[in-house]
């Protein structure tokens, strides 16, 4: 299931990045889409890479990337700017996932 979610996450990230590059006129919105897409894509690939050894960390990577990216995507599409306060929660989850993965790999 984590692998399928990671692949879906990567597809969404590429779509968001493409939309940011070609579908929006507002430079700030394009930047939010680009940033969200980059972080979401990187963490989708990372989740696939670590899911065999650090399954929990892989799931947390996907969750953190979703919170981070989706908050940016919603703002880029005209949603409330207070969602910018939610974005760092996703970043914190991604950092925690990397630390969890490091600990898991260090135990091997």
Coordinates of N, CA and C in Angstrom, one line a residue:
X1 N 0.8 -1.2 0.0 CA 0.0 0.0 0.0 C 0.9 1.3 0.0
X2 N 2.0 1.3 0.8 CA 2.8 2.4 0.8 C 3.4 2.7 -0.6
X3 N 3.8 1.7 -1.3 CA 4.3 1.8 -2.6 C 3.3 2.5 -3.6
X4 N 2.1 2.0 -3.5 CA 1.0 2.6 -4.4 C 0.8 4.0 -4.0
X5 N 0.7 4.3 -2.7 CA 0.5 5.7 -2.3 C 1.7 6.6 -2.8
X6 N 2.9 6.1 -2.7 CA 4.0 6.8 -3.1 C 4.0 7.1 -4.6
X7 N 3.6 6.2 -5.4 CA 3.5 6.4 -6.8 C 2.4 7.4 -7.1
X8 N 1.3 7.3 -6.5 CA 0.2 8.3 -6.6 C 0.7 9.7 -6.2
X9 N 1.4 9.8 -5.1 CA 1.9 11.0 -4.7 C 2.9 11.6 -5.7
X10 N 3.7 10.8 -6.3 CA 4.6 11.3 -7.3 C 3.9 11.8 -8.5
X11 N 2.8 11.1 -8.9 CA 2.0 11.6 -10.1 C 1.3 13.0 -9.8
X12 N 0.8 13.1 -8.6 CA 0.2 14.4 -8.2 C 1.3 15.5 -8.2
X13 N 2.5 15.2 -7.7 CA 3.5 16.2 -7.6 C 3.9 16.6 -9.0
X14 N 4.0 15.7 -9.9 CA 4.4 16.1 -11.3 C 3.2 17.0 -11.9
X15 N 2.0 16.6 -11.6 CA 0.9 17.4 -12.1 C 0.9 18.8 -11.5
X16 N 1.2 18.9 -10.2 CA 1.2 20.2 -9.6 C 2.3 21.1 -10.2
X17 N 3.5 20.5 -10.4 CA 4.6 21.2 -10.9 C 4.3 21.7 -12.4
X18 N 3.7 20.8 -13.1 CA 3.4 21.2 -14.5 C 2.3 22.3 -14.5
X19 N 1.3 22.2 -13.6 CA 0.3 23.3 -13.6 C 1.0 24.6 -13.1
X20 N 1.9 24.5 -12.2 CA 2.6 25.7 -11.8 C 3.4 26.3 -12.9
X21 N 4.0 25.5 -13.8 CA 4.8 26.0 -14.8 C 4.0 26.6 -16.0
X22 N 2.8 26.0 -16.2 CA 2.1 26.4 -17.4 C 0.6 26.9 -17.2
X23 N 0.1 26.7 -16.0 CA -1.3 27.0 -15.8 C -1.7 28.1 -14.9
X24 N -0.7 28.8 -14.3 CA -1.0 29.9 -13.4 C -0.2 31.1 -13.8
X25 N -0.8 32.3 -13.7 CA -0.1 33.5 -14.0 C 0.6 34.2 -12.8
X26 N 0.0 33.9 -11.6 CA 0.6 34.5 -10.4 C 1.9 33.9 -10.1
X27 N 3.0 34.6 -10.0 CA 4.3 34.1 -9.7 C 4.4 33.4 -8.3
X28 N 3.7 34.0 -7.3 CA 3.7 33.4 -6.0 C 3.0 32.0 -6.0
X29 N 1.9 31.9 -6.7 CA 1.2 30.6 -6.9 C 2.0 29.6 -7.6
X30 N 2.7 30.0 -8.6 CA 3.6 29.1 -9.4 C 4.7 28.6 -8.5
X31 N 5.2 29.5 -7.6 CA 6.3 29.1 -6.7 C 5.8 28.1 -5.7
X32 N 4.6 28.3 -5.1 CA 4.0 27.4 -4.2 C 3.8 26.0 -4.8
X33 N 3.3 26.0 -6.1 CA 3.1 24.7 -6.8 C 4.5 24.0 -7.0
X34 N 5.5 24.8 -7.4 CA 6.8 24.2 -7.7 C 7.4 23.7 -6.4
X35 N 7.3 24.4 -5.3 CA 7.9 24.0 -4.0 C 7.2 22.7 -3.5
X36 N 5.9 22.8 -3.5 CA 5.1 21.6 -3.1 C 5.4 20.4 -3.9
X37 N 5.4 20.6 -5.2 CA 5.7 19.5 -6.1 C 7.1 18.9 -5.9
X38 N 8.0 19.7 -5.7 CA 9.4 19.2 -5.5 C 9.5 18.4 -4.2
X39 N 9.0 18.9 -3.1 CA 9.1 18.2 -1.8 C 8.2 16.9 -1.9
X40 N 7.0 17.0 -2.5 CA 6.2 15.8 -2.6 C 6.9 14.7 -3.4
X41 N 7.5 15.1 -4.6 CA 8.1 14.1 -5.4 C 9.3 13.5 -4.8
X42 N 10.1 14.3 -4.2 CA 11.3 13.8 -3.5 C 10.9 12.8 -2.4
X43 N 9.9 13.1 -1.7 CA 9.5 12.2 -0.6 C 8.8 11.0 -1.0
X44 N 8.1 11.1 -2.2 CA 7.5 9.9 -2.8 C 8.6 8.9 -3.2
X45 N 9.6 9.4 -3.8 CA 10.8 8.5 -4.2 C 11.5 8.0 -3.0
X46 N 11.7 8.8 -2.0 CA 12.4 8.4 -0.8 C 11.6 7.3 0.0
X47 N 10.3 7.5 0.0 CA 9.4 6.5 0.7 C 9.5 5.1 0.0
X48 N 9.6 5.1 -1.3 CA 9.8 3.9 -2.1 C 11.1 3.3 -1.7
X49 N 12.1 4.1 -1.6 CA 13.5 3.6 -1.3 C 13.6 3.0 0.0
X50 N 12.9 3.5 1.0 CA 13.1 3.1 2.4 C 12.0 2.1 2.9
X51 N 11.0 2.0 2.1 CA 9.8 1.2 2.7 C 10.1 -0.2 3.0
X52 N 11.1 -0.8 2.4 CA 11.4 -2.2 2.7 C 12.1 -2.3 4.1
X53 N 12.8 -1.3 4.5 CA 13.5 -1.4 5.8 C 12.9 -0.5 6.9
X54 N 12.4 0.6 6.5 CA 11.8 1.6 7.5 C 10.4 2.0 7.0
X55 N 9.5 1.0 7.1 CA 8.1 1.2 6.6 C 7.4 2.3 7.3
X56 N 7.5 2.4 8.6 CA 6.9 3.5 9.4 C 7.4 4.9 8.9
X57 N 8.7 5.0 8.8 CA 9.3 6.2 8.3 C 8.8 6.6 6.9
X58 N 8.7 5.6 6.0 CA 8.2 5.8 4.7 C 6.8 6.4 4.7
X59 N 5.9 5.8 5.6 CA 4.6 6.3 5.7 C 4.5 7.7 6.2
X60 N 5.4 8.0 7.2 CA 5.5 9.4 7.7 C 6.0 10.4 6.7
X61 N 6.9 9.9 5.9 CA 7.4 10.8 4.8 C 6.2 11.2 3.9
X62 N 5.4 10.2 3.5 CA 4.3 10.5 2.7 C 3.2 11.4 3.3
X63 N 3.0 11.2 4.6 CA 2.0 12.0 5.3 C 2.6 13.4 5.5
X64 N 3.8 13.6 5.8 CA 4.4 14.9 5.9 C 4.4 15.7 4.6
X65 N 4.8 14.9 3.6 CA 4.8 15.6 2.2 C 3.4 16.0 1.8
X66 N 2.4 15.2 2.2 CA 1.0 15.5 1.8 C 0.6 16.8 2.5
X67 N 0.8 16.9 3.8 CA 0.4 18.1 4.6 C 1.2 19.3 4.0
X68 N 2.5 19.2 3.8 CA 3.3 20.3 3.3 C 2.8 20.7 1.9
X69 N 2.7 19.8 1.0 CA 2.4 20.1 -0.4 C 0.9 20.6 -0.5
X70 N 0.0 19.9 0.1 CA -1.4 20.2 -0.1 C -1.7 21.6 0.4
X71 N -1.1 21.9 1.5 CA -1.4 23.3 2.1 C -0.9 24.3 1.1
X72 N 0.2 24.1 0.4 CA 0.7 25.0 -0.6 C -0.2 25.0 -1.8
X73 N -0.6 23.8 -2.3 CA -1.5 23.7 -3.4 C -2.8 24.5 -3.2
X74 N -3.4 24.3 -2.0 CA -4.6 25.0 -1.8 C -4.4 26.5 -1.8
X75 N -3.4 27.0 -1.2 CA -3.1 28.5 -1.3 C -2.9 28.9 -2.7
X76 N -2.2 28.1 -3.5 CA -1.9 28.5 -4.9 C -3.2 28.6 -5.7
X77 N -4.2 27.8 -5.3 CA -5.5 27.8 -6.0 C -6.5 28.8 -5.4
X78 N -6.0 29.7 -4.5 CA -6.8 30.7 -4.0 C -7.4 30.5 -2.6
X79 N -6.9 29.4 -2.0 CA -7.4 29.1 -0.6 C -6.8 30.1 0.4
X80 N -7.3 30.0 1.6 CA -6.9 30.9 2.7 C -5.4 30.9 3.0
X81 N -4.8 32.1 3.2 CA -3.4 32.2 3.4 C -3.0 31.7 4.8
X82 N -3.9 31.5 5.7 CA -3.6 30.9 7.0 C -3.1 29.5 6.9
X83 N -3.3 28.9 5.8 CA -2.8 27.5 5.6 C -1.3 27.5 5.5
X84 N -0.7 28.7 5.3 CA 0.8 28.8 5.4 C 1.3 28.4 6.8
X85 N 0.5 28.5 7.8 CA 0.9 28.1 9.1 C 0.8 26.6 9.3
X86 N 0.1 25.9 8.4 CA 0.1 24.4 8.4 C 1.3 23.8 7.8
X87 N 1.8 24.5 6.7 CA 2.9 23.9 5.9 C 4.1 23.5 6.8
X88 N 4.5 24.2 7.8 CA 5.7 23.7 8.6 C 5.4 22.5 9.4
X89 N 4.1 22.2 9.7 CA 3.8 20.9 10.3 C 4.2 19.7 9.4
X90 N 3.9 19.9 8.1 CA 4.3 18.9 7.2 C 5.8 18.8 7.1
X91 N 6.5 19.9 7.1 CA 8.0 19.9 7.2 C 8.5 19.2 8.4
X92 N 7.9 19.4 9.5 CA 8.4 18.8 10.7 C 8.2 17.3 10.7
X93 N 7.0 16.9 10.1 CA 6.8 15.4 9.9 C 7.8 14.8 9.0
X94 N 8.2 15.5 7.9 CA 9.2 15.0 7.0 C 10.6 14.9 7.7
X95 N 10.9 15.9 8.5 CA 12.2 15.8 9.2 C 12.2 14.6 10.2
X96 N 11.0 14.4 10.9 CA 10.9 13.3 11.8 C 11.0 12.0 11.1
X97 N 10.5 11.9 9.9 CA 10.6 10.7 9.1 C 12.0 10.4 8.7
X98 N 12.8 11.4 8.4 CA 14.2 11.2 8.0 C 15.0 10.7 9.3
X99 N 14.7 11.3 10.4 CA 15.4 10.9 11.6 C 15.0 9.5 12.0
X100 N 13.7 9.1 11.8 CA 13.3 7.7 12.1 C 14.0 6.8 11.1
X101 N 14.1 7.1 9.9 CA 14.7 6.3 8.9 C 16.2 6.1 9.3
X102 N 16.8 7.2 9.7 CA 18.3 7.1 10.1 C 18.4 6.2 11.2
X103 N 17.6 6.3 12.2 CA 17.6 5.5 13.4 C 17.4 4.0 13.0
X104 N 16.5 3.8 12.1 CA 16.2 2.4 11.7 C 17.4 1.8 11.0
X105 N 17.9 2.6 10.0 CA 19.1 2.0 9.3 C 20.3 1.9 10.2
X106 N 20.4 2.8 11.2 CA 21.6 2.6 12.1 C 21.5 1.4 13.0
X107 N 20.3 0.9 13.2 CA 20.1 -0.3 14.0 C 20.5 -1.6 13.2
X108 N 20.7 -1.5 12.0 CA 21.0 -2.7 11.1 C 22.4 -3.1 11.2

